[in-house]
Amino acid sequence: EPEVTQTPSHQVTQMGQEVILRCVPISNHLYFYWYRQILGQKVEFLVSFYNNEISEKSEIFDDQFSVERPDGSNFTLKIRSTKLEDSAMYFCASSVSSPKSASSYEQYFGPGTRLTVT
Amino acid sequence: GEDVEQSLFLSVREGDSSVINCTYTDSSSTYLYWYKQEPGAGLQLLTYIFSNMDMKQDQRLTVLLNKKDKHLSLRIADTQTGDSAIYFCARPRVGADGLTFGKGTHLIIQP
């Protein structure tokens, strides 16, 4: 069964360093997402990506964050200068359609990357 | 608002039924979802229900939707130790991409 994959599973970095989190969405999916889950808190939407550009971003997704689809399979989240409060589990997700459509909408998540900023 | 609320813990005996509840504030959702997160793992889409349905059954899982009360529940029949996980209720963000999640309910199975 196709699945979303993410690497690495755990990333430890020092404050101020840049990190890139990688995701391979399901191959026939067109919409891609990043979420984060700070320990003990809700899973929060960060950004959606469609047709090689950001579709929407939340208030969390500030100038320190960027996303890219560098080739036909990978989808990356870059944090330019990490802060302690960026420590969280980051989930990538993908879907065939948009949640704004009335058709069946299923969003599949990867296993997550645990980012620890020290 | 887009709040999705769940109780944090539910403890049941193995073999009993588990009922995990969720309430939401916005009534415009087309779909409502249940995700399962096992320790150290990602979010697994368990099931979902379209807003024009009241009930959906899938093997041991039954989803009930009360649109009037904005209440969603997930019933797991014959709960097993493998059902031990965090269960998240989720709905599409209002007029936007992505999903809004509840805080998750920790399902604890007693032998």
XYZ file of C-alpha atoms in Angstrom:
229
model
C 0.000 0.000 0.000
C 1.436 3.419 -0.929
C 2.533 5.548 2.003
C 4.083 8.896 2.817
C 7.680 8.594 3.995
C 9.788 11.075 5.931
C 13.473 11.389 6.734
C 15.141 11.624 9.120
C 13.022 10.139 11.885
C 14.880 12.246 14.455
C 16.967 15.368 13.940
C 18.920 17.121 16.657
C 20.256 20.565 15.865
C 21.669 23.560 17.641
C 19.775 26.811 17.914
C 20.430 29.036 14.918
C 21.230 26.192 12.553
C 19.325 25.445 9.378
C 17.471 22.152 9.046
C 15.794 20.484 6.101
C 13.118 17.896 6.693
C 12.349 15.599 3.822
C 9.180 13.888 2.683
C 8.169 11.681 -0.198
C 4.396 12.006 -0.711
C 2.250 9.299 -2.283
C 3.069 9.303 -5.971
C -0.309 10.187 -7.520
C -1.146 12.829 -4.922
C -1.236 16.488 -5.925
C -1.569 18.352 -2.622
C 1.130 18.355 0.021
C 1.150 19.610 3.574
C 3.320 20.139 6.605
C 2.011 20.043 10.153
C 3.729 20.194 13.476
C 2.905 18.807 16.900
C 4.629 20.346 19.888
C 4.832 17.800 22.707
C 1.498 17.529 24.477
C -0.260 19.927 22.123
C -2.495 19.696 19.082
C -1.354 18.860 15.596
C -1.183 22.247 13.831
C -1.363 23.049 10.132
C 1.699 24.861 8.785
C 1.438 25.035 5.013
C -0.136 23.492 1.930
C 1.488 23.193 -1.465
C -0.046 22.607 -4.863
C 1.132 22.998 -8.436
C 4.649 23.915 -7.296
C 3.641 26.788 -5.093
C 2.378 27.473 -1.620
C -1.391 27.289 -1.561
C -1.906 28.435 2.009
C 0.135 29.002 5.134
C -0.746 29.490 8.758
C 0.472 32.261 11.033
C 3.068 29.843 12.378
C 4.718 29.615 8.947
C 6.814 32.773 9.101
C 9.846 33.850 7.079
C 12.024 31.278 8.823
C 10.139 28.500 7.056
C 10.154 27.549 3.405
C 8.974 24.581 1.368
C 10.155 23.189 -1.896
C 9.504 20.357 -4.282
C 12.972 20.056 -5.768
C 12.118 17.116 -8.014
C 9.161 14.936 -8.914
C 9.130 12.997 -5.676
C 10.539 14.953 -2.739
C 8.837 17.663 -0.705
C 10.980 19.522 1.820
C 10.496 21.855 4.772
C 13.400 24.134 5.594
C 13.770 26.045 8.829
C 16.368 28.721 8.246
C 17.514 29.520 11.769
C 16.057 27.154 14.328
C 14.783 28.314 17.688
C 14.185 26.286 20.824
C 10.440 26.586 20.291
C 10.755 24.872 16.908
C 11.286 21.594 18.762
C 8.344 19.434 17.728
C 7.225 16.496 15.636
C 6.829 17.553 12.022
C 4.395 15.623 9.876
C 4.177 15.635 6.118
C 0.883 14.717 4.478
C -0.519 14.403 0.988
C -3.883 14.085 -0.704
C -5.287 13.555 -4.181
C -7.779 16.389 -3.932
C -8.254 19.608 -2.031
C -10.292 19.761 1.166
C -12.158 22.657 -0.437
C -13.665 20.296 -2.993
C -16.872 18.482 -2.257
C -15.504 15.166 -3.411
C -14.082 12.495 -1.159
C -11.073 13.856 0.632
C -8.501 11.746 2.407
C -5.231 13.071 3.747
C -2.432 10.630 4.485
C 0.342 11.361 6.919
C 3.940 10.276 7.156
C 5.506 8.910 10.342
C 6.948 12.292 11.283
C 10.357 13.774 12.018
C 11.095 14.612 15.616
C 13.106 17.845 15.647
C 15.011 18.667 18.801
C 16.641 22.092 19.007
C 19.245 22.474 21.749
C -14.164 29.155 15.700
C -12.524 25.964 14.528
C -12.190 24.242 17.863
C -12.269 20.481 18.036
C -12.470 19.143 21.562
C -11.845 15.686 22.971
C -11.367 14.250 26.422
C -7.730 13.379 27.042
C -7.968 9.856 28.441
C -10.221 6.821 28.189
C -9.564 3.580 30.045
C -11.393 0.379 29.094
C -11.054 -3.314 29.807
C -9.871 -5.601 27.054
C -12.889 -7.036 25.244
C -15.185 -4.152 26.151
C -16.303 -1.456 23.728
C -14.521 1.892 23.683
C -16.381 5.074 22.835
C -14.261 8.111 22.055
C -16.111 11.393 21.795
C -15.415 14.629 19.964
C -17.227 17.952 19.705
C -16.654 20.659 17.162
C -17.854 24.215 16.752
C -18.154 24.780 13.013
C -21.065 23.147 11.232
C -19.802 23.596 7.675
C -17.571 20.529 7.626
C -18.077 18.190 4.719
C -16.073 15.404 6.320
C -15.007 14.430 9.809
C -12.084 12.130 10.442
C -10.593 9.808 12.996
C -6.849 9.302 13.036
C -4.888 6.846 15.181
C -1.383 7.472 16.470
C 0.496 4.572 18.010
C 3.562 5.284 20.170
C 6.407 6.666 18.063
C 4.372 6.414 14.873
C 2.629 8.799 12.520
C -1.050 9.573 12.065
C -2.978 6.720 10.506
C -6.292 7.567 8.857
C -8.745 5.177 10.513
C -12.058 6.219 9.085
C -14.110 9.235 8.131
C -17.739 10.177 7.707
C -19.436 12.521 5.290
C -21.609 15.154 6.891
C -24.812 13.877 5.261
C -24.445 10.558 7.088
C -25.408 9.712 10.647
C -23.477 6.506 10.972
C -20.705 4.578 9.292
C -19.585 1.090 10.211
C -16.296 -0.501 9.226
C -15.611 -3.858 10.876
C -15.040 -3.128 14.593
C -15.337 0.626 14.110
C -18.591 2.578 14.223
C -18.681 6.324 13.676
C -21.733 8.249 14.831
C -22.379 11.848 13.815
C -24.913 14.089 15.541
C -24.920 17.236 13.440
C -27.418 19.046 15.640
C -25.183 18.698 18.684
C -21.950 18.868 16.628
C -20.862 15.631 18.230
C -18.822 12.844 16.677
C -18.001 9.533 18.279
C -15.871 6.520 17.473
C -16.882 3.184 18.906
C -14.369 0.341 18.888
C -16.002 -3.009 19.547
C -14.122 -5.792 21.384
C -11.195 -3.525 22.271
C -7.815 -5.230 22.013
C -4.377 -4.330 23.360
C -3.387 -3.340 19.836
C -5.996 -0.590 19.957
C -3.941 1.222 22.585
C -3.083 4.556 20.956
C -4.017 8.212 20.769
C -7.138 8.861 18.693
C -7.521 12.228 17.004
C -10.720 13.743 15.740
C -10.152 16.107 12.792
C -12.088 18.233 10.354
C -11.150 20.388 7.355
C -10.158 23.935 8.233
C -12.993 26.312 7.407
C -12.701 27.413 3.770
C -9.049 26.511 3.782
C -6.557 23.763 3.160
C -5.468 21.332 5.794
C -7.135 19.838 8.827
C -7.892 21.036 12.341
C -7.229 18.418 15.001
C -8.399 17.806 18.515
C -5.816 17.219 21.236
C -6.315 13.482 21.000
C -7.737 10.878 23.368
C -5.322 8.398 24.929
C -7.028 4.998 24.894
C -5.686 2.833 27.717
C -6.507 -0.864 27.714
C -6.703 -2.709 30.996
C -6.160 -6.496 30.942
